[in-house]
Coordinates of C-alpha atoms and ligand atoms in Angstrom, one line a residue:
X1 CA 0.0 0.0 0.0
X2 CA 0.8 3.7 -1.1
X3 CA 1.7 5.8 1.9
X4 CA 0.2 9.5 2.0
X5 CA 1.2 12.3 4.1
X6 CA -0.5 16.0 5.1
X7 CA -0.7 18.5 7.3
X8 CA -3.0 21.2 8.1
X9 CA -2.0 24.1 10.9
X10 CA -4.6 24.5 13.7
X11 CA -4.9 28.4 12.7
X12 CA -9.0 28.5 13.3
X13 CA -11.1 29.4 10.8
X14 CA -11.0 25.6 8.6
X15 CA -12.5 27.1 5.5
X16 CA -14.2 25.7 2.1
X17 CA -11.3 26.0 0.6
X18 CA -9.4 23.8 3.0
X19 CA -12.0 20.9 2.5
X20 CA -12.3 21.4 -1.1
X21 CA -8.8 21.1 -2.0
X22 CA -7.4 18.8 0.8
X23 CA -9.7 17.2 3.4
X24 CA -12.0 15.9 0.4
X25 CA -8.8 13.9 -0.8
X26 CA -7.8 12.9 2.9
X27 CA -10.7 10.9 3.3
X28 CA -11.0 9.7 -0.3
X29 CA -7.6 8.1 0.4
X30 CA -8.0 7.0 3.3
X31 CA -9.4 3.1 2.0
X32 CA -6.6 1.8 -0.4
X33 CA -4.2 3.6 1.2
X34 CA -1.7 3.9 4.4
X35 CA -2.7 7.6 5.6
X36 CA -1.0 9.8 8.3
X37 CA -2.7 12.9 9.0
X38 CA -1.3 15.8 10.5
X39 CA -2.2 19.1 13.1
X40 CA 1.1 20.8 12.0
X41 CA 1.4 23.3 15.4
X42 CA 4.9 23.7 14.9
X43 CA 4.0 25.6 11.8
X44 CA 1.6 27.4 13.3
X45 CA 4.4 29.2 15.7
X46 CA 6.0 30.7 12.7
X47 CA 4.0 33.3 13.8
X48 CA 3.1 35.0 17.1
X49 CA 0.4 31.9 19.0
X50 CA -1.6 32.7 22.0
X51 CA -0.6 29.5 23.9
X52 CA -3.9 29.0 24.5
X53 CA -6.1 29.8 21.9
X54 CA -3.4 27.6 19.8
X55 CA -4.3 24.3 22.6
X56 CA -7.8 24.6 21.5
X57 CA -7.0 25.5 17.7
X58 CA -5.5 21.9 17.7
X59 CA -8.3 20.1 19.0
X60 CA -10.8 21.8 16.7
X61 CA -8.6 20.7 13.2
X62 CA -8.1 17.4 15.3
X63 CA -12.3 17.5 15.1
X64 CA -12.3 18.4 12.1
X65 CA -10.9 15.9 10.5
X66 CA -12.6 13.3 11.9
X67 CA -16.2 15.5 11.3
X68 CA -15.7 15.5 7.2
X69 CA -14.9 11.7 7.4
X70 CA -11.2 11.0 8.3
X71 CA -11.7 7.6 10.3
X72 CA -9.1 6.5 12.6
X73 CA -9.2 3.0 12.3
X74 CA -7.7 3.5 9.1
X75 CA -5.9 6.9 9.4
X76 CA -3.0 7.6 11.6
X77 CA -4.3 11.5 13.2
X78 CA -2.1 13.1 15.3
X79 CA 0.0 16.6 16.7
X80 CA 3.2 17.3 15.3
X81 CA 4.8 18.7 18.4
X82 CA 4.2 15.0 19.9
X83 CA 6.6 13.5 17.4
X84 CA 10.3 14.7 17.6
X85 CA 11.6 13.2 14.6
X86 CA 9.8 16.4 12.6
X87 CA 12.1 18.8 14.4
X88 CA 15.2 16.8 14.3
X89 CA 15.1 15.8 10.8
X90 CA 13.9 19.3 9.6
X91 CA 17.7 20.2 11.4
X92 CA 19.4 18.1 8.9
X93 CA 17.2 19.2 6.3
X94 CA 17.9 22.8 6.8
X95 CA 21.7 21.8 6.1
X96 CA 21.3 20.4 3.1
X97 CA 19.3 23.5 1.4
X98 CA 20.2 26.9 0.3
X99 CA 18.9 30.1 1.7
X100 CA 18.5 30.7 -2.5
X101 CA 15.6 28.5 -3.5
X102 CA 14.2 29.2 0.2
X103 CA 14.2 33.0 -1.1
X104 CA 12.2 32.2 -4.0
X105 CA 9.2 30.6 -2.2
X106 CA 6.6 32.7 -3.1
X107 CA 3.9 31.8 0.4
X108 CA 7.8 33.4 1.8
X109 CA 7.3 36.4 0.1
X110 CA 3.7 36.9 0.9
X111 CA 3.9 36.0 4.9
X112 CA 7.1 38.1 5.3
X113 CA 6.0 41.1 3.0
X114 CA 8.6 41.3 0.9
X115 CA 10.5 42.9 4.4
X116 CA 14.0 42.7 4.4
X117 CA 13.9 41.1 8.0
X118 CA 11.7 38.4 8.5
X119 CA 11.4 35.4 11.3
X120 CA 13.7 32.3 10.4
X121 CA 11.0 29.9 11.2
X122 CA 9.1 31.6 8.2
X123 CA 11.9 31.4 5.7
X124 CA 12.5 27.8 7.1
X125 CA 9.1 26.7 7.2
X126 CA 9.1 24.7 3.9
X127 CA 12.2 23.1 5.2
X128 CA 9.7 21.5 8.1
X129 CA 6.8 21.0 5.9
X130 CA 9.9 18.3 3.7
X131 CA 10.8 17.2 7.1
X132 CA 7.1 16.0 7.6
X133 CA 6.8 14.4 4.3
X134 CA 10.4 13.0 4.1
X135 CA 10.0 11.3 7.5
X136 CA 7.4 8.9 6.9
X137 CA 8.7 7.7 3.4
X138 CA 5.6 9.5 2.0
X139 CA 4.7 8.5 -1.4
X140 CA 2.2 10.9 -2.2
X141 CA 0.6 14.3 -0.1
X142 CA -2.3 15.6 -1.2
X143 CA -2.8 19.5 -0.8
X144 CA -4.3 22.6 -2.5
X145 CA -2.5 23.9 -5.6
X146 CA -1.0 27.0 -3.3
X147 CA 1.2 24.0 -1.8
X148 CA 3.0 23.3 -5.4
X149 CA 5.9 25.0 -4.8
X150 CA 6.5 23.7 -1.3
X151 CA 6.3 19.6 -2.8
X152 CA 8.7 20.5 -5.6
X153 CA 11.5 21.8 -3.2
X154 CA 10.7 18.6 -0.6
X155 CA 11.3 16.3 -3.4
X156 CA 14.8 18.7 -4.9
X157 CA 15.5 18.3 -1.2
X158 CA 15.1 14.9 -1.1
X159 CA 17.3 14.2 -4.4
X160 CA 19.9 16.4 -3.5
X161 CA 20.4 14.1 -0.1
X162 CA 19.6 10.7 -2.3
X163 CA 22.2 11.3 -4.9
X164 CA 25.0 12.8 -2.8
X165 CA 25.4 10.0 -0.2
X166 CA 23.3 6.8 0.3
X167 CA 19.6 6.4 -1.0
X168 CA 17.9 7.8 2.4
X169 CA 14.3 9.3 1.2
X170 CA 11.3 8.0 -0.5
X171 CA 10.9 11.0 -3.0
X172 CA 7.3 11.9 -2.8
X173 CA 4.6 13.5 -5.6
X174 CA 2.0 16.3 -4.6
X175 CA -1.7 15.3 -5.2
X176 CA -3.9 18.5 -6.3
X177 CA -7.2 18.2 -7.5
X178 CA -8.6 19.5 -10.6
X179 CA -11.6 21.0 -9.3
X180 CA -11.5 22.8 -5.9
X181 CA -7.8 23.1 -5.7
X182 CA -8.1 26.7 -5.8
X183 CA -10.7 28.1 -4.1
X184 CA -11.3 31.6 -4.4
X185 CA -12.1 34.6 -1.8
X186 CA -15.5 35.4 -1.9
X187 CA -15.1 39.3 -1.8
X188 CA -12.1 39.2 -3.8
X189 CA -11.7 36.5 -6.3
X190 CA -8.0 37.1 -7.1
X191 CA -7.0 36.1 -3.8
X192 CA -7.8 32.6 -2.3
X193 CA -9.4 31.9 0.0
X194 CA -7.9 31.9 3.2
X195 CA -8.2 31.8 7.1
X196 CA -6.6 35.1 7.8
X197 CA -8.6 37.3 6.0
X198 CA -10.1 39.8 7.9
X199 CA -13.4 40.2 5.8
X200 CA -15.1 37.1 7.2
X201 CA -17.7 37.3 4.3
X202 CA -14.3 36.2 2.3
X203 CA -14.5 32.6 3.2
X204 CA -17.3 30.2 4.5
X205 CA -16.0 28.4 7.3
X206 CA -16.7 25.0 7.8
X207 CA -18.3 25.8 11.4
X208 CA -20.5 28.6 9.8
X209 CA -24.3 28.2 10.6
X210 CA -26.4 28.6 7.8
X211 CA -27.3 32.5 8.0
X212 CA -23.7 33.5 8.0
X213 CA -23.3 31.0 5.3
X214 CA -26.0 33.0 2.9
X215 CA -25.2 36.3 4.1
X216 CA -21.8 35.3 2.8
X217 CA -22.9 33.8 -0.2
X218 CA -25.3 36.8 -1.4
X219 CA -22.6 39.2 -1.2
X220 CA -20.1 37.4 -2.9
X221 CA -18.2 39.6 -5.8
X222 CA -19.6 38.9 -9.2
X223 CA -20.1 40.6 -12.5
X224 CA -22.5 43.2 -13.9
X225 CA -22.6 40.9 -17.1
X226 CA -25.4 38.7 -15.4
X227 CA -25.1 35.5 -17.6
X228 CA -24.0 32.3 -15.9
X229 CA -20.6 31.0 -17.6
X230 CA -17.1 29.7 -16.2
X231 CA -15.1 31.9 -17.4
X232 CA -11.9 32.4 -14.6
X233 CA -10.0 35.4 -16.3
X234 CA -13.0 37.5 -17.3
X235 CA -15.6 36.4 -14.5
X236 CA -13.4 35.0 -11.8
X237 CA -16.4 36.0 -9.2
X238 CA -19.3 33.9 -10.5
X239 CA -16.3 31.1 -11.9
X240 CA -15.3 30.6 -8.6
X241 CA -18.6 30.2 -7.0
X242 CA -19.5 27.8 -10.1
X243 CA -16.6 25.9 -9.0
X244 CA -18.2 25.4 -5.5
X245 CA -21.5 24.5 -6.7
X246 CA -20.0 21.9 -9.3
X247 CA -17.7 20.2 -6.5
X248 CA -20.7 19.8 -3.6
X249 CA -23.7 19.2 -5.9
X250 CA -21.7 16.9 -8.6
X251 CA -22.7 18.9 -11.3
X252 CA -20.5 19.5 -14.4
X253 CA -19.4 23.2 -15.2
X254 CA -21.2 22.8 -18.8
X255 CA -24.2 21.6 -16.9
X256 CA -24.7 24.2 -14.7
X257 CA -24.6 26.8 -17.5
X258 CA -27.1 25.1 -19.3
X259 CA -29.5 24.8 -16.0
X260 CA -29.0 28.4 -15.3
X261 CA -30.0 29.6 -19.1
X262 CA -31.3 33.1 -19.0
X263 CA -31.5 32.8 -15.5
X264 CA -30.1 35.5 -12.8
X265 CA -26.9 35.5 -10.2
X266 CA -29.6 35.8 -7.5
X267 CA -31.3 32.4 -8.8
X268 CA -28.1 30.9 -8.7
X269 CA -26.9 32.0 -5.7
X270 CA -30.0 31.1 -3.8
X271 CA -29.6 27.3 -4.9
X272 CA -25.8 27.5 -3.6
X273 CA -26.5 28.6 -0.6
X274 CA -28.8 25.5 0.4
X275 CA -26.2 23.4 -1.5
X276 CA -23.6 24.5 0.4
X277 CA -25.7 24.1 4.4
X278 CA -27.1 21.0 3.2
X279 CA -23.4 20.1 2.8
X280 CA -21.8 21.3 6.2
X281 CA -24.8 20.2 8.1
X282 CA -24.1 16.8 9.3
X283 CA -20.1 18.0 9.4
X284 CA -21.1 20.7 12.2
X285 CA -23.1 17.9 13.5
X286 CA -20.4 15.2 14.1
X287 CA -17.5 18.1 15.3
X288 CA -20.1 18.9 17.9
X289 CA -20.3 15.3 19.0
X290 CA -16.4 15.2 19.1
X291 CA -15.3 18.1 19.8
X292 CA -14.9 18.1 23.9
X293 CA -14.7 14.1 23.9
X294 CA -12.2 11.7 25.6
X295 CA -12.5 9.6 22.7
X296 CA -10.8 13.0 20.9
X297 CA -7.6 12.9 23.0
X298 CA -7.1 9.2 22.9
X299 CA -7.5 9.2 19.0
X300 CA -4.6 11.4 19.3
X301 CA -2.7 9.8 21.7
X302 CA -2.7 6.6 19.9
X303 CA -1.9 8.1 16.5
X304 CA 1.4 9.8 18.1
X305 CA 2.5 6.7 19.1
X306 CA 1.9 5.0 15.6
X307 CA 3.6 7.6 13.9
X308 CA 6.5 8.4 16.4
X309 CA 6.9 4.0 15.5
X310 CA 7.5 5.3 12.0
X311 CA 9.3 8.0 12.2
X312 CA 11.9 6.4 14.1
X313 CA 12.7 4.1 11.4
X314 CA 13.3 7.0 9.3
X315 CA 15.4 8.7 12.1
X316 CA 17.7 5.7 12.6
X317 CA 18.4 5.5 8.7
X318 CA 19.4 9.4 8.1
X319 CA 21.9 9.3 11.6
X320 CA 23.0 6.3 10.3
X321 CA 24.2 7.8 6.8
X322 CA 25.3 11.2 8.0
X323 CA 27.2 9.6 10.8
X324 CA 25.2 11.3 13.3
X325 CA 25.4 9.9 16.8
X326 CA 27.3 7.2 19.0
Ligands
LIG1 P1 -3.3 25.4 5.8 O1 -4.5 25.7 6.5 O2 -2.7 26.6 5.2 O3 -2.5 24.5 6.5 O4 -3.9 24.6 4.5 C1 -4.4 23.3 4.6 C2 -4.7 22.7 3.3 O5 -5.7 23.4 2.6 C3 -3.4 22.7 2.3 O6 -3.4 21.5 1.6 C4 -3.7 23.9 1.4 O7 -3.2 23.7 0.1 C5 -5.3 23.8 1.3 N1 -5.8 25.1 0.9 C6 -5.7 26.3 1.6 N2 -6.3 27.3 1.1 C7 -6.9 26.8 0.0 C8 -7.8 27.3 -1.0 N3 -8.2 28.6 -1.0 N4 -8.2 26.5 -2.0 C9 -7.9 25.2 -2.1 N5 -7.1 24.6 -1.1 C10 -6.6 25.4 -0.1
LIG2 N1 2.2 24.1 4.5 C1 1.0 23.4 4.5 C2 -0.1 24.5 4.3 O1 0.0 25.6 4.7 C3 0.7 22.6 5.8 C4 1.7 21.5 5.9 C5 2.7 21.4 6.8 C6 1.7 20.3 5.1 N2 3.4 20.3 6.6 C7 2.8 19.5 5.6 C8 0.9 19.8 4.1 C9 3.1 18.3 5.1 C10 1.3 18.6 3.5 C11 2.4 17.8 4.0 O2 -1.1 24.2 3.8

């Protein structure tokens, strides 16, 4: 069986965009396949944490993932911080990469804004993200397109090590969907979608009852053109929302411009918005049922153990051809 590997940070705010283009794949996975799933807190401290507020953020991804259908009887979930091997082997890592194609990573460039001082764990972030992959001889990771560049340096990093001493790393590929791997800001539909935003009308989150949920729909950014057709350069507000409908409802792009003939952006809107409750309904349901459980913390408890199990393998091999240790 193929191993896959992801992460998501416990930052709050677990948007459509988050399910769309990764926890939809985590569970789609998860039955002919050897999943590990991540709460990646470590990279959540690249920037400043209430201690906290980040405890709590942990335990509602943790819930999260088990709301839209990770199971983990077959799924390894667990907290990064719990396993060592991520920062140890993101150490080694970081000396085998160059502060150069670090520099050219472009989620660098947006967190740091282009300043000419920026954290280290923020320039060295990608470096952990490999780590993660690289330590559980990950064959494939499936994230959101924005993660691209991130997977292509993990597997250069990867390479690099494999053809310069022994064969130490499984070299892993990215797995992005076609549909949904870029979901779009709802008030702004050049940006994506994303948890920091401080419009919250930009993104539905996957906690959002269902009058936040139309409010946010209805005022969505369109187009004054009216006419319902996916077109991303020239009508990126109504493509995006198409996008949306066509992913929950399992309707083809084509097919939803012939249902909405001569119809109107309210019409269409209206019928996403129940499209979209009738979809996070029962996940709101089972987070609520999980969310303050035992059941929760032993789930996680158990899954650090399985994965620190693996990780160690990984750990023994890498000391073992760097000549690291007694
Ligand atoms: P993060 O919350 O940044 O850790 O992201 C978790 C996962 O969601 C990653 O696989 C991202 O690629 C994915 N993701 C984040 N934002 C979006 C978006 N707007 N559209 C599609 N996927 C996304
Ligand atoms: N960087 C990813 C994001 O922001 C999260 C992440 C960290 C991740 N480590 C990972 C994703 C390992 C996949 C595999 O979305």
């Amino acid at each position: 069986m193929k191993r896959v590997f992801s992460g998501v940070q416990p930052t709050g705010n677990i948007h459509l965009g988050n399910y769309l283009g990764a926890l939809r794949q985590f569970v789609e996975l998860q039955d002919d396949h050897e999943c590990i799933y991540c709460i990646v807190d470590m990279h959540a401290i690249t920037v400043p944490q209430d201690p906290k507020v980040l405890k709590e953020h942990i335990l509602d991804v943790a819930a999260l993932y088990l709301a839209v259908g990770v199971d983990p009887k077959k799924s390894i979930v667990f907290v990064q911080s719990d396993v060592p091997g991520h920062a140890e082997l993101s150490w080694v890592l970081t000396c085998n990469s160059y502060t150069g194609e670090l520099s050219r990573m472009t989620q660098f460039k947006a967190k740091s804004h282009n300043k000419e001082s920026a954290p280290t764990g923020l320039f060295t972030y990608p470096v952990l993200m490999a780590a993660d992959i690289l330590l559980y001889a990950t064959d494939i990771v499936p994230v959101g397109n924005d993660q691209k560049q991130h997977i292509e340096l993990c597997r250069d990093i990867a390479n690099r090590i494999n053809n310069t001493r022994k064969k130490t790393f499984v070299v892993p590929d990215g797995r992005f969907l076609k549909e949904g791997a870029r979901i779009m800001a709802l008030d702004d539909p050049t940006q994506k979608m994303s948890k920091s935003a401080e419009n919250i009308h930009s993104r539905i989150s996957l906690l959002d009852d269902p009058a936040k949920i139309k409010k946010s729909i209805m005022k969505a950014t369109t187009d004054s053109e009216g006419v319902i057709r996916f077109d991303v350069e020239n009508k990126p507000g109504i493509s995006n929302l198409m996008n949306i409908y066509s992913v929950l409802a399992g309707v083809p792009l084509e097919q939803i411009e012939k249902d909405y003939e001569g119809k109107g952006y309210g019409d269409f809107k209206k019928d996403l918005v129940e499209i979209v409750v009738n979809a996070l309904a029962p996940i709101r349901e089972r987070y609520e049922e999980i969310r303050h459980s035992d059941e929760l913390i032993e789930i996680l408890k158990d899954g650090a153990v399985r994965a620190n199990a693996i990780s160690e393998k990984t750990m023994a091999r890498v000391k073992k051809n760097f000549g690291l240790g007694l």
